Coordinates of C-alpha atoms (C1' of nucleotides) in Angstrom, one line a residue:
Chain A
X28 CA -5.8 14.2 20.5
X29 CA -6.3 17.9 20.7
X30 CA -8.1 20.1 17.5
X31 CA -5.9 19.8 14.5
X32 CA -7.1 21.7 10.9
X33 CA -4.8 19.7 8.2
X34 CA -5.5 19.3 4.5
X35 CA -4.5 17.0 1.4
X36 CA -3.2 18.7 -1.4
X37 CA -2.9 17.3 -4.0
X38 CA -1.6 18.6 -7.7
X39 CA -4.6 17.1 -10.4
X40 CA -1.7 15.9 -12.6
X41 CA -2.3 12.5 -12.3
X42 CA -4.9 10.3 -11.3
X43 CA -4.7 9.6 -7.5
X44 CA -2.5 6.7 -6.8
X45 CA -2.2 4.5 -3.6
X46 CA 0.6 6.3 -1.9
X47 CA -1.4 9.6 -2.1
X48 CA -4.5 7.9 -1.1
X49 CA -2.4 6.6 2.2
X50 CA -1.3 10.6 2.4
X51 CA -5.3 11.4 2.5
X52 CA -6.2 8.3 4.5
X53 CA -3.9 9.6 7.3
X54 CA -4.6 12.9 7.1
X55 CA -8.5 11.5 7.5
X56 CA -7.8 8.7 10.2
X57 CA -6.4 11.8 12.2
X58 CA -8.7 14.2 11.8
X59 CA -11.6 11.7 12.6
X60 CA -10.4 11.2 16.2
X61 CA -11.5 14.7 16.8
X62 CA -15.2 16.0 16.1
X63 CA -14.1 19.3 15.8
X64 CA -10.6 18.7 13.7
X65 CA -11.3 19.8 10.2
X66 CA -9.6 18.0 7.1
X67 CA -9.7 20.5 4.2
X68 CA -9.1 19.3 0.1
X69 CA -7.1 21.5 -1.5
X70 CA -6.3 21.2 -5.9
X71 CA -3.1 23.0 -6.2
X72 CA -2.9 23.5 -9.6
X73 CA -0.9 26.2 -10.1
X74 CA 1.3 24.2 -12.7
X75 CA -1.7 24.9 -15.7
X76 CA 0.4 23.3 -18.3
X77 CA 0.0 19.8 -16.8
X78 CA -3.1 20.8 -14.3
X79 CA -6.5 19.0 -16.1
X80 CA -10.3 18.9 -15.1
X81 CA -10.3 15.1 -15.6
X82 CA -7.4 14.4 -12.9
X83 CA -8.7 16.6 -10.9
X84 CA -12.2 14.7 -10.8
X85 CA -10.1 11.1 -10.9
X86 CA -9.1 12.2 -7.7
X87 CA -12.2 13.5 -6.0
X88 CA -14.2 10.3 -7.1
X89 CA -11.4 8.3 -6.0
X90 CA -10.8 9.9 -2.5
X91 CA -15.3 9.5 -2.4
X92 CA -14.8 5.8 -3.2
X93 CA -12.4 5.1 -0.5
X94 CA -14.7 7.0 1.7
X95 CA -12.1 9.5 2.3
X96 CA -14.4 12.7 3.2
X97 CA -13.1 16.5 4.0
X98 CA -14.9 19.3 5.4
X99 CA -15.6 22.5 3.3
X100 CA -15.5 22.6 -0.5
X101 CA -12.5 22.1 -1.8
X102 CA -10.9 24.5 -2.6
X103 CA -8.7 25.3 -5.9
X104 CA -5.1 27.1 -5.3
X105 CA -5.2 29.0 -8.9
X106 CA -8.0 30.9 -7.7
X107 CA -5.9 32.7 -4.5
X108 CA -3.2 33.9 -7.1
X109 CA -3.5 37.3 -6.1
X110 CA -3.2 36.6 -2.7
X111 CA 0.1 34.8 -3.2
X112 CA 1.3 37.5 -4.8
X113 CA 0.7 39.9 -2.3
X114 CA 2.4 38.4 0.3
X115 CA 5.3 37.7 -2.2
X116 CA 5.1 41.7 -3.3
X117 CA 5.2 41.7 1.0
X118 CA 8.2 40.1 1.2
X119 CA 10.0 42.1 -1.5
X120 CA 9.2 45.4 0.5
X121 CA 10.1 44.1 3.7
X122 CA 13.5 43.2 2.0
X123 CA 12.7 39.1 2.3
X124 CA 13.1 38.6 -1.0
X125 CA 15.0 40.2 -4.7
X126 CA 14.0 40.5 -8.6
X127 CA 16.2 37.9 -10.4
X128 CA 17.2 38.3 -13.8
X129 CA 19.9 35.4 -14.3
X130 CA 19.6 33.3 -17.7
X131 CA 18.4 29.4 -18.0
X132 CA 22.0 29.2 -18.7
X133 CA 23.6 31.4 -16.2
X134 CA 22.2 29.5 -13.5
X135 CA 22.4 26.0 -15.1
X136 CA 26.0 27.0 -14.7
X137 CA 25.9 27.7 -11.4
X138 CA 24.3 24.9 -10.2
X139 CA 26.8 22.2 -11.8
X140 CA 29.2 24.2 -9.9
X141 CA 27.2 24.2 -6.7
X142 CA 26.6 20.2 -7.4
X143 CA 30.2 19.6 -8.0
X144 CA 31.4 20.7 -4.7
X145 CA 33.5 23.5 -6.7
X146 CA 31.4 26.0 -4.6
X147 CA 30.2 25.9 -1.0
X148 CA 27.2 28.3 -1.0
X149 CA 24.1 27.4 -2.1
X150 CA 23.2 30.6 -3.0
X151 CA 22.2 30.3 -7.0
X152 CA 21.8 33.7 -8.2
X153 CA 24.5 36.3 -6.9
X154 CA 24.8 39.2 -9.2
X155 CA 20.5 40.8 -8.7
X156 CA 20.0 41.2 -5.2
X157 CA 22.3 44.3 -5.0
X158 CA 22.2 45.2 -8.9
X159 CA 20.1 48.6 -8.5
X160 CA 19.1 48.6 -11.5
X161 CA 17.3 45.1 -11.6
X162 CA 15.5 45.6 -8.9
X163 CA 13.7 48.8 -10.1
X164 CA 12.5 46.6 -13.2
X165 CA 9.2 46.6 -13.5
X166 CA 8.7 43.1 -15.7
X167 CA 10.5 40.4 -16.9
X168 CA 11.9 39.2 -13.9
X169 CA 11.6 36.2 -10.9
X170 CA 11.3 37.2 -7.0
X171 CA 13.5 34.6 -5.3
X172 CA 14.0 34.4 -1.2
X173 CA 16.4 35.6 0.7
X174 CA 17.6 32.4 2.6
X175 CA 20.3 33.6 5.2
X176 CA 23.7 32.0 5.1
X177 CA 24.8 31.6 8.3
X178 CA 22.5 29.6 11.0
X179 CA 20.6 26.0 11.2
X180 CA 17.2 25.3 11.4
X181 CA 15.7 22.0 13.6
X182 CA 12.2 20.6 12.5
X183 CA 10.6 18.7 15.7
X184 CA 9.0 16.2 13.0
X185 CA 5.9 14.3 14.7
X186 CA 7.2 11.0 13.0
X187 CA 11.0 11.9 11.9
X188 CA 11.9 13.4 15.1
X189 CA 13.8 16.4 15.5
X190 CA 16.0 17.4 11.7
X191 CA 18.6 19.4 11.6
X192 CA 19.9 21.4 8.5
X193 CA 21.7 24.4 7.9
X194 CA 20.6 27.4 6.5
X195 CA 23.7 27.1 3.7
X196 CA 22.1 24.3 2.2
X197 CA 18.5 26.1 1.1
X198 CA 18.6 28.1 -2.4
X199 CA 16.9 31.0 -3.0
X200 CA 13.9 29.4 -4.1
X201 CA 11.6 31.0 -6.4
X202 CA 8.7 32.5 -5.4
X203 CA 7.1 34.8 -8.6
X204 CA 8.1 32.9 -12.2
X205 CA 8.7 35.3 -15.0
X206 CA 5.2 35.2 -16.0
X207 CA 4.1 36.3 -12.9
X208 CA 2.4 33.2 -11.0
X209 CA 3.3 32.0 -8.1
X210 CA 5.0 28.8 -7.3
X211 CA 3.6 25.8 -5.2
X212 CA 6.6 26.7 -2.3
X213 CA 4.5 30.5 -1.7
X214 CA 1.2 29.1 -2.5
X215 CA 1.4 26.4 0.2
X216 CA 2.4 28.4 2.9
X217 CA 0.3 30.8 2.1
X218 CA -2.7 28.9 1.6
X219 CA -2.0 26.9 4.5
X220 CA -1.9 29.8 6.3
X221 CA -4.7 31.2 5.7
X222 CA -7.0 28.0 6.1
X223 CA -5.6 28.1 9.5
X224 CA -3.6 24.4 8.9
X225 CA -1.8 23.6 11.9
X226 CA -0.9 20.2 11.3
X227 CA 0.5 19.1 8.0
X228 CA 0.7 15.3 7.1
X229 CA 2.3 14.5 3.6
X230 CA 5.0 12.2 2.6
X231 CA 8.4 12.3 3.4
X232 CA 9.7 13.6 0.2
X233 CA 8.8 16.9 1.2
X234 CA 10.7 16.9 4.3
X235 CA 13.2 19.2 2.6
X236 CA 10.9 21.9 1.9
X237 CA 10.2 22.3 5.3
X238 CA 13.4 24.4 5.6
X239 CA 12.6 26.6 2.7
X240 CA 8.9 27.0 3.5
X241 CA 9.7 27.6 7.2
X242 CA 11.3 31.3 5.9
X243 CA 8.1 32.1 4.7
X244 CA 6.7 32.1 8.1
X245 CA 8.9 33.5 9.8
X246 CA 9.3 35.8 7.7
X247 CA 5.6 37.1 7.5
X248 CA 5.3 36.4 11.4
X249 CA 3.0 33.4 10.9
X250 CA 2.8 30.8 13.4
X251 CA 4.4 26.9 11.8
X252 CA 2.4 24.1 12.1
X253 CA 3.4 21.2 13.1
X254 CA 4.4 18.9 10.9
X255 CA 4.5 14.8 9.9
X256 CA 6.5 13.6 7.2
X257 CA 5.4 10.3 6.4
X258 CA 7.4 7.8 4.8
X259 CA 7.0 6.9 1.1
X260 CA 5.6 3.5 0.2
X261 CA 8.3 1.6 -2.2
X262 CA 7.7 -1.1 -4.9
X263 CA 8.5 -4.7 -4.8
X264 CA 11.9 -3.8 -5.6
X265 CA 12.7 -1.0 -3.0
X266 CA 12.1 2.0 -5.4
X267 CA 9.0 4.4 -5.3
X268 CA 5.9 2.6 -6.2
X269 CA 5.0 3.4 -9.7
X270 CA 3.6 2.0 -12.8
X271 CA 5.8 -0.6 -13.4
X272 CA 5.1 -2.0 -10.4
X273 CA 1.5 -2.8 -11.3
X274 CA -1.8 -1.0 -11.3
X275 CA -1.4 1.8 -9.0
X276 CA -4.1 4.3 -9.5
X277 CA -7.5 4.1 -7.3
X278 CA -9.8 3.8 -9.8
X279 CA -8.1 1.1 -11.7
X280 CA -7.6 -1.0 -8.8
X281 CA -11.6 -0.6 -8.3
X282 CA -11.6 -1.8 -12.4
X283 CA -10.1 -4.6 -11.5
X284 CA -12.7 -5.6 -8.0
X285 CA -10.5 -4.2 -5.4
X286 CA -12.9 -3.1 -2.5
X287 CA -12.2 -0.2 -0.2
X288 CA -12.0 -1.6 3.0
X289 CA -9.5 -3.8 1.8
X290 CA -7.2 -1.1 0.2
X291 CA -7.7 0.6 3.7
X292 CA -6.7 -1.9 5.7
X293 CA -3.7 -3.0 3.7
X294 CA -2.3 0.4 3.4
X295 CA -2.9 1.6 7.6
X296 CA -1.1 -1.7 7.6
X297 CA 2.0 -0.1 6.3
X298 CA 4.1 1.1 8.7
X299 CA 1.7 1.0 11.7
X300 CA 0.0 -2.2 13.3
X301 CA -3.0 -2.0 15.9
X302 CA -1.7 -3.3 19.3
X303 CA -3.0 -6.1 21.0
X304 CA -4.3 -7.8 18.0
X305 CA -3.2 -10.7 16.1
X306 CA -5.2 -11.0 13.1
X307 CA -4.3 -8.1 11.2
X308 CA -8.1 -7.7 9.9
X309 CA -8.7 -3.7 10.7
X310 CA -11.7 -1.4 9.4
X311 CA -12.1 2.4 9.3
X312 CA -14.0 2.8 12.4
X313 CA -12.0 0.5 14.5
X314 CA -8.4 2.2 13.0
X315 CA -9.6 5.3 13.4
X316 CA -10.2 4.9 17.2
X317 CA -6.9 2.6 17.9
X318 CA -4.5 4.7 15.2
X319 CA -1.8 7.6 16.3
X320 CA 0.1 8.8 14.3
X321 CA 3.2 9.4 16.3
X322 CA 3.2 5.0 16.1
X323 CA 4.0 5.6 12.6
X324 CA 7.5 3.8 11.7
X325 CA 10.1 6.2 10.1
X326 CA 11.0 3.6 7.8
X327 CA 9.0 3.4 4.0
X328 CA 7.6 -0.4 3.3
X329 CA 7.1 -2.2 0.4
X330 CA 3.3 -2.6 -1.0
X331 CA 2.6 -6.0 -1.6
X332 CA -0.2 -7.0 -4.2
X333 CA -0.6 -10.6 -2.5
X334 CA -1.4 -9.3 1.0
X335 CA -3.7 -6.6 -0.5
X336 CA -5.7 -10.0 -2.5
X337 CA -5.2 -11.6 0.7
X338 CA -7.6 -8.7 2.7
X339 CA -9.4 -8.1 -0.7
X340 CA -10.3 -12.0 -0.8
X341 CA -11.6 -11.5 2.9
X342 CA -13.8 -8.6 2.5
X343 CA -15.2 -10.3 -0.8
X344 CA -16.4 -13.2 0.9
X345 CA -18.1 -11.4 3.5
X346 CA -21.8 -11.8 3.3
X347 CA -22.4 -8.7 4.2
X348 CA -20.2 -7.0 1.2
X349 CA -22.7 -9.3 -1.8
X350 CA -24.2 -5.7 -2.6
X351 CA -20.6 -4.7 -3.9
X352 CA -20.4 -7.8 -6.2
X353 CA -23.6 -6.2 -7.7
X354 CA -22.4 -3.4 -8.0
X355 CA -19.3 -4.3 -9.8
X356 CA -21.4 -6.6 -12.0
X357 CA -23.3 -3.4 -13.4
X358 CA -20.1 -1.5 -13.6
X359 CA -18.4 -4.2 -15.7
X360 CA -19.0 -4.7 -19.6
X361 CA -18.7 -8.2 -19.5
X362 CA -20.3 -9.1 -16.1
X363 CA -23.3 -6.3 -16.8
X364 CA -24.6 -9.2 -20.1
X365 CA -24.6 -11.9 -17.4
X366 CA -26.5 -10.3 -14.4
X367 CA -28.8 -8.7 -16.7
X368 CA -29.6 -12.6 -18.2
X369 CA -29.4 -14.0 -14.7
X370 CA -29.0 -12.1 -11.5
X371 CA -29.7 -15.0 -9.4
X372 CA -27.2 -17.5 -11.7
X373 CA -24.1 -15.1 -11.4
X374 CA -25.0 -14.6 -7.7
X375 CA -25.0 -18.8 -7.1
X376 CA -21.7 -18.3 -9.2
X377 CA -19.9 -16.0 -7.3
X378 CA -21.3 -17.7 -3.7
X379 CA -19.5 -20.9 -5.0
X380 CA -16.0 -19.5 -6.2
X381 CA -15.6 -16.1 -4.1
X382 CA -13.1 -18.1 -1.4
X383 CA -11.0 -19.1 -4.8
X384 CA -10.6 -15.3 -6.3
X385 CA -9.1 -12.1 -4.7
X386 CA -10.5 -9.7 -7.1
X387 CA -14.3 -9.6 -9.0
X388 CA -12.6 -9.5 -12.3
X389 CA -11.7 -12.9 -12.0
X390 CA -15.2 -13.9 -11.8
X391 CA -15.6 -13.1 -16.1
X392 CA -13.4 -16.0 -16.9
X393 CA -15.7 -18.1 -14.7
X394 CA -18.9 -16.9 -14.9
X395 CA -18.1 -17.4 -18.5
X396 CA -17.9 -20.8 -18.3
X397 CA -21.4 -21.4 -17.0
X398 CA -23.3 -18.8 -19.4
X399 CA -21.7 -20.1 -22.4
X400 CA -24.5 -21.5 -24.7
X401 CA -22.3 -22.9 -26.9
X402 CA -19.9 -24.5 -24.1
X403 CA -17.4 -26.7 -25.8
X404 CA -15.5 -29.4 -23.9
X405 CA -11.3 -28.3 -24.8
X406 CA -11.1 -32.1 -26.4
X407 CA -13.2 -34.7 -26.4
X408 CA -11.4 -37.4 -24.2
X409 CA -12.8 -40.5 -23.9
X410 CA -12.3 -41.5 -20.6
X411 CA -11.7 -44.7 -18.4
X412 CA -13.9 -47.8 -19.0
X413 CA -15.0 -47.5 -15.3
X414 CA -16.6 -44.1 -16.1
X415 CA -18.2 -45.1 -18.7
X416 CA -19.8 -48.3 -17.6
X417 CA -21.3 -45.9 -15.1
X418 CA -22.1 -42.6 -17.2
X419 CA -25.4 -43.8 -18.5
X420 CA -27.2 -45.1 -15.2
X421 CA -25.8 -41.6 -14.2
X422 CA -27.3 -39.8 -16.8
X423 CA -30.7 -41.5 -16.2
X424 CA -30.5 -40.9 -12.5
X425 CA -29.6 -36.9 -13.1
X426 CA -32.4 -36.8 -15.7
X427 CA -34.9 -38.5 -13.2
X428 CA -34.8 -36.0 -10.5
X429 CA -37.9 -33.8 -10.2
X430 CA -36.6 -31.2 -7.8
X431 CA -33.5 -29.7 -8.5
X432 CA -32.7 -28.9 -4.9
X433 CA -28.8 -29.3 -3.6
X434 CA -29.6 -31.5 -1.0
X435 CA -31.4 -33.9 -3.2
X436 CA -29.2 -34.2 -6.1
X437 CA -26.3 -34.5 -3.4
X438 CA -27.8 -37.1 -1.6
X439 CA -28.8 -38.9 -5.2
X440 CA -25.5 -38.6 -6.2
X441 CA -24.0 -40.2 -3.0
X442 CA -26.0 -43.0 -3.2
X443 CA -25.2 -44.0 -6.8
X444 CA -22.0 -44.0 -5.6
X445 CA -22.6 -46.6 -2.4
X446 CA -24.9 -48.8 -4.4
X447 CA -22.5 -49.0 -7.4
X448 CA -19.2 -49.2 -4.8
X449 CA -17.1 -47.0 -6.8
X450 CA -14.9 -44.0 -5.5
X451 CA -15.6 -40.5 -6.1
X452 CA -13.2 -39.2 -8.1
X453 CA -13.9 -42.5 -11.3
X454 CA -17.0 -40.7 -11.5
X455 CA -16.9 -37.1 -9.9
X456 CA -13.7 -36.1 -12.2
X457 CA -15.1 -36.6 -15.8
X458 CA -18.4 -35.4 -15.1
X459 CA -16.9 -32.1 -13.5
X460 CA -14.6 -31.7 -16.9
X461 CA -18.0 -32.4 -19.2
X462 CA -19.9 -29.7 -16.9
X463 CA -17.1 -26.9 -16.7
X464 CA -14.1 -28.3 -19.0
X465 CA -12.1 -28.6 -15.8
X466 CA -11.1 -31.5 -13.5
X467 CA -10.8 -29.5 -10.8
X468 CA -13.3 -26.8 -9.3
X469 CA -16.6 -26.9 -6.6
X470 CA -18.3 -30.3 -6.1
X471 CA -20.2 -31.4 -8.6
X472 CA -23.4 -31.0 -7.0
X473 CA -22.6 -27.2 -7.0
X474 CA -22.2 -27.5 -10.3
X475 CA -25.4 -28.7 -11.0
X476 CA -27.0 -26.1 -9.2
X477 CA -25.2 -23.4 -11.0
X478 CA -26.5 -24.8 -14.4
X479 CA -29.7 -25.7 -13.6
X480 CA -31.3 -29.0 -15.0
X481 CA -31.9 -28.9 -18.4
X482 CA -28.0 -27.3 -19.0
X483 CA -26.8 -29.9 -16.8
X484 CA -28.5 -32.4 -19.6
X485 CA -27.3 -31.1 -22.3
X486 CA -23.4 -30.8 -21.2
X487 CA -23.6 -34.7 -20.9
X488 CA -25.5 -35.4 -23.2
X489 CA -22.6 -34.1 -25.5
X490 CA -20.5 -36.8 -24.3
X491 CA -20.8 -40.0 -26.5
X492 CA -19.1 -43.4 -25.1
Chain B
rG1 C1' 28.3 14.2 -5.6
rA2 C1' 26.1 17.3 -1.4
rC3 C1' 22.4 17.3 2.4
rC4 C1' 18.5 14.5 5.0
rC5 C1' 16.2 9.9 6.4
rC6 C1' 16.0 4.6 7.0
rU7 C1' 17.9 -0.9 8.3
rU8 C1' 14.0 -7.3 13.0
rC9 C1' 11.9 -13.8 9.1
rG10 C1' 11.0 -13.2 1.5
rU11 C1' 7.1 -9.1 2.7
rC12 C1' 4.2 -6.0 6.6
rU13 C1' 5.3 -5.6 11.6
rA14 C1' 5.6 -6.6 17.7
rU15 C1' 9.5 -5.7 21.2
rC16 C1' 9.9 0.8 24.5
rG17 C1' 18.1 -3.2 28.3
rG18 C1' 16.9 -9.3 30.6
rU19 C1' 11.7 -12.8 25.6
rU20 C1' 12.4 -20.1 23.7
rA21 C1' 12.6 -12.5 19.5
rG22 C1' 5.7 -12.7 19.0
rG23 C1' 1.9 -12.1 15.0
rA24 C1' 0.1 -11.6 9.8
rC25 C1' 0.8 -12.5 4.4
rA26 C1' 3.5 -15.8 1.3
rC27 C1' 5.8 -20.7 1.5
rC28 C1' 6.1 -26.1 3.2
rU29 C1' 3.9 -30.5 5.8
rG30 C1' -0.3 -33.1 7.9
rG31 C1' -5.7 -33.6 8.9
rU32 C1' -11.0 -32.8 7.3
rU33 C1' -13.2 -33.0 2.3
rU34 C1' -16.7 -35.2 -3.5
rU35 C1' -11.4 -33.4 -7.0
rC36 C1' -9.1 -28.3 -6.6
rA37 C1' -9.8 -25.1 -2.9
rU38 C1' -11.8 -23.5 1.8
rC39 C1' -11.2 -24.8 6.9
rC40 C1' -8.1 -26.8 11.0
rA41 C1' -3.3 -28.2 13.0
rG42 C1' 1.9 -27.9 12.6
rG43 C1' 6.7 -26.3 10.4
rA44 C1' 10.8 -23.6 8.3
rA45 C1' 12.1 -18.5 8.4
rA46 C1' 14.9 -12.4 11.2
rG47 C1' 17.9 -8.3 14.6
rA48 C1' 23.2 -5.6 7.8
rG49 C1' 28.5 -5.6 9.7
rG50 C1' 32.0 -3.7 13.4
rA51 C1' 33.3 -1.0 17.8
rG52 C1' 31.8 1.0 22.4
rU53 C1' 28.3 2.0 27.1
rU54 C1' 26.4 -1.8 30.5
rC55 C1' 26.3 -7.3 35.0
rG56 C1' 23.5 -7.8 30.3
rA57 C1' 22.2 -5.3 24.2
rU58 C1' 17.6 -6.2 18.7
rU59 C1' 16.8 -2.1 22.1
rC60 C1' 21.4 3.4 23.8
rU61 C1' 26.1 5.8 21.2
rC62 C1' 29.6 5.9 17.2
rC63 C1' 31.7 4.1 12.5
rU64 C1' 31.1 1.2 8.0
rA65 C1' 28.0 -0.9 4.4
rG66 C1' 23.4 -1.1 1.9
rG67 C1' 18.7 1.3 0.6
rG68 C1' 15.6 5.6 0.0
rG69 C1' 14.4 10.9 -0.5
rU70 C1' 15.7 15.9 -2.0
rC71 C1' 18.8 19.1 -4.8
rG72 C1' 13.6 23.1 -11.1
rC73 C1' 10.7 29.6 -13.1
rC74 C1' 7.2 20.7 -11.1
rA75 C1' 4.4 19.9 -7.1

RNA sequence: GACCCCUUCGUCUAUCGGUUAGGACACCUGGUUUUCAUCCAGGAAAGAGGAGUUCGAUUCUCCUAGGGGUCGCCA
């Protein structure tokens, strides 16, 4: 793929949620198949009533966690405000553009009579652009585009194909408010433009604005870039992922255990597959070198939390990724008391249950379980007269091994069971619910190894026939 | 409502006019197992509907239906 500058630009008015981290992990992918292809990061915060420092850094840490990296510093829109408003001061010389005057409720007028169909032009304000006398004002007043009325325009979209819409359809957007600052539609281009972007990727919601930014280069004689509009990703129930769909920002998925590689891979996942491949296991490296984004489908897809656990429960178990569990451990209120008590403990822990959980924060519940000093059976069954002919020898045998190695107790174990002819589960069952308060779980022996000896003791010793 | 976009198993997708429509997740069944799980093997499961074009349409065209996006002095 040739050299392409793109950029991610987000607005710091929210923490960065998945379907702008896909936004940035495309742009990324893309730009990594090219040594020289720049990816630039780009705050536009030119909204300052809802624009805050601590969004702003949600999203730079959360980009740096998913190991989503751009070239440059990035850079912060509000500071090229005089620059925007040059080019829009340009455009009102060069007759591009009029000082509007029109009232909140002149225009909301107009529009419901645009939006009922009761007028055909799209055109919202019509009285300033030849009123002489507004457009000598000096303050007080928007600058709005001149859009013309006849004509079409065709965007040759890199994933939607070619668009077509007619010029009668775009408003005369704002480009100056009233108090002077310019709006995201001039600071884009503008800022686009001069960072040289020639490829913009971001989501298909802004496939409209095409045909209203496009005026701005033509109209300033700037070359368009080309442009992919990326479908959005939807909810379990078809509408735009949000917070009712579950946990949706970056940072709280990492809260939770979620690990990079597998937000990656579940989210290239979306609307693209690598060819040739039947598992659908995919890292950064190996996307980046099989991933185009002209293979991206044109349709949006729904994000599914149970394949995500399903790739999240894959990388977790990976031997490789155990510096990660640490990592969370020290990050995590309830699992920093454990590792600090017994690093070695919680790691046998988490080596035993990681194929059972999809995310580290279930290992609290369970790692609970086994540092509990005061560990309380739920009720104190008695159980079946075959277990309990046999707890005591089994007691005596557990309290008579001298090195507490897996092997040994397993093979101990396995041989009270021959010599005594009894099945597993008479014996195995109860002892697992005396040792973790649950019938089910790893074998026994794991158990053991997880509580150590003189824990293991006292756990059974609680149970009185 | 207007404009634009989309439509293959429940979900993510493969197929670039001729396939028993393939894979993954989830689900079900069986096997291994020291229970539960893991693991292994197998199974059920799809071209929204209707017209055309064609020897032949999931694939190309049109219509209908359904879904989504946009319509701010937000971005």
């Amino acid at each position: 793929m040739a050299e392409i500058i793109t950029r991610f630009a987000p607005s710091p008015t929210g923490n960065l949620h998945i379907g702008s981290a896909r936004t940035a992990l495309i742009n990324f992918i893309t730009k990594s198949k090219n040594i020289n292809s720049k990816l630039y990061l780009r705050i536009e915060d030119t909204d300052k009533e809802r624009s805050t420092e601590e969004f702003k850094d949600n999203i730079l840490s959360s980009l740096k966690w998913l190991c989503i990296d751009w070239d440059n510093e990035p850079q912060i829109q509000s500071q090229n405000i005089n620059r925007h408003c040059e080019i829009a001061n340009k455009l009102l010389t060069d007759n591009k553009a009029y000082k509007c005057i029109c009232s909140e409720n002149e225009l909301n007028e107009r529009r419901e009579k645009i939006n009922s169909g009761k007028i055909t032009s799209k055109k919202i304000c019509v009285s300033c652009e030849n009123n002489k006398e507004v457009q000598s004002l000096k303050k007080d007043y928007v600058i709005r585009i001149k859009i013309p009325i006849d004509g079409n325009e065709i965007l040759e979209d890199i994933i939607q194909g070619s668009v077509e819409v007619d010029n009668s359809e775009i408003d005369d957007y704002v480009l100056i408010r009233k108090n002077g600052t310019p709006t995201y539609m001039l600071s884009v281009v503008v800022d686009d433009h001069d960072l040289g972007v020639n490829f913009i990727i971001r989501g298909d919601d802004h496939l409209n604005n095409y045909f209203r930014q496009k005026f701005i280069y033509e109209y300033m004689n700037w070359k368009v870039p080309n442009y992919a509009h990326i479908p959005l990703i939807h909810g379990e129930d078809g509408s735009k992922l949000s917070k009712r769909h579950g946990a949706v920002n970056l940072m709280d998925l990492k809260a939770q255990g979620y690990l990079p590689d597998a937000i990656i891979n579940n989210l290239i996942l979306l609307g693209w597959s690598p060819k040739n491949q039947d598992d659908e296991i995919i890292q950064l490296d190996n996307i980046i070198s099989k991933f185009d984004i002209k293979d991206l489908s044109k349709s949006a897809s729904i994000f599914s939390y149970k394949k995500l656990d399903y790739f999240n429960n894959y990388y977790l178990r990976q031997e490789k990724n155990l510096g990660l569990f640490i990592d969370y451990c020290q990050s995590n209120l309830h699992l920093q008391k454990y590792i600090m008590q017994d690093k070695e403990k919680i790691i046998r822990i988490f080596n035993t249950y990681k194929k059972d959980i999809s995310k580290y924060e279930e290992m609290i519940k369970i790692a609970e379980i086994y540092f509990n000093i005061n560990f309380e059976i739920s009720k104190n069954e008695q159980f079946q007269e075959d277990f309990n002919n046999y707890f005591n020898d089994f007691f005596k045998l557990i309290n008579k091994i001298k090195k507490w190695e897996y092997e040994i107790i397993n093979l101990e174990i396995k041989d009270f069971l021959k010599k005594n002819n009894i099945k597993f589960p008479i014996l195995g069952k109860p002892i697992r619910y005396l040792l973790t308060n649950d019938y089910n779980g790893p074998s026994i022996t794991d158990i053991f190894m997880i509580l150590g000896k003189k824990q293991s003791l006292e756990r059974l010793n609680k149970y009185k026939i």
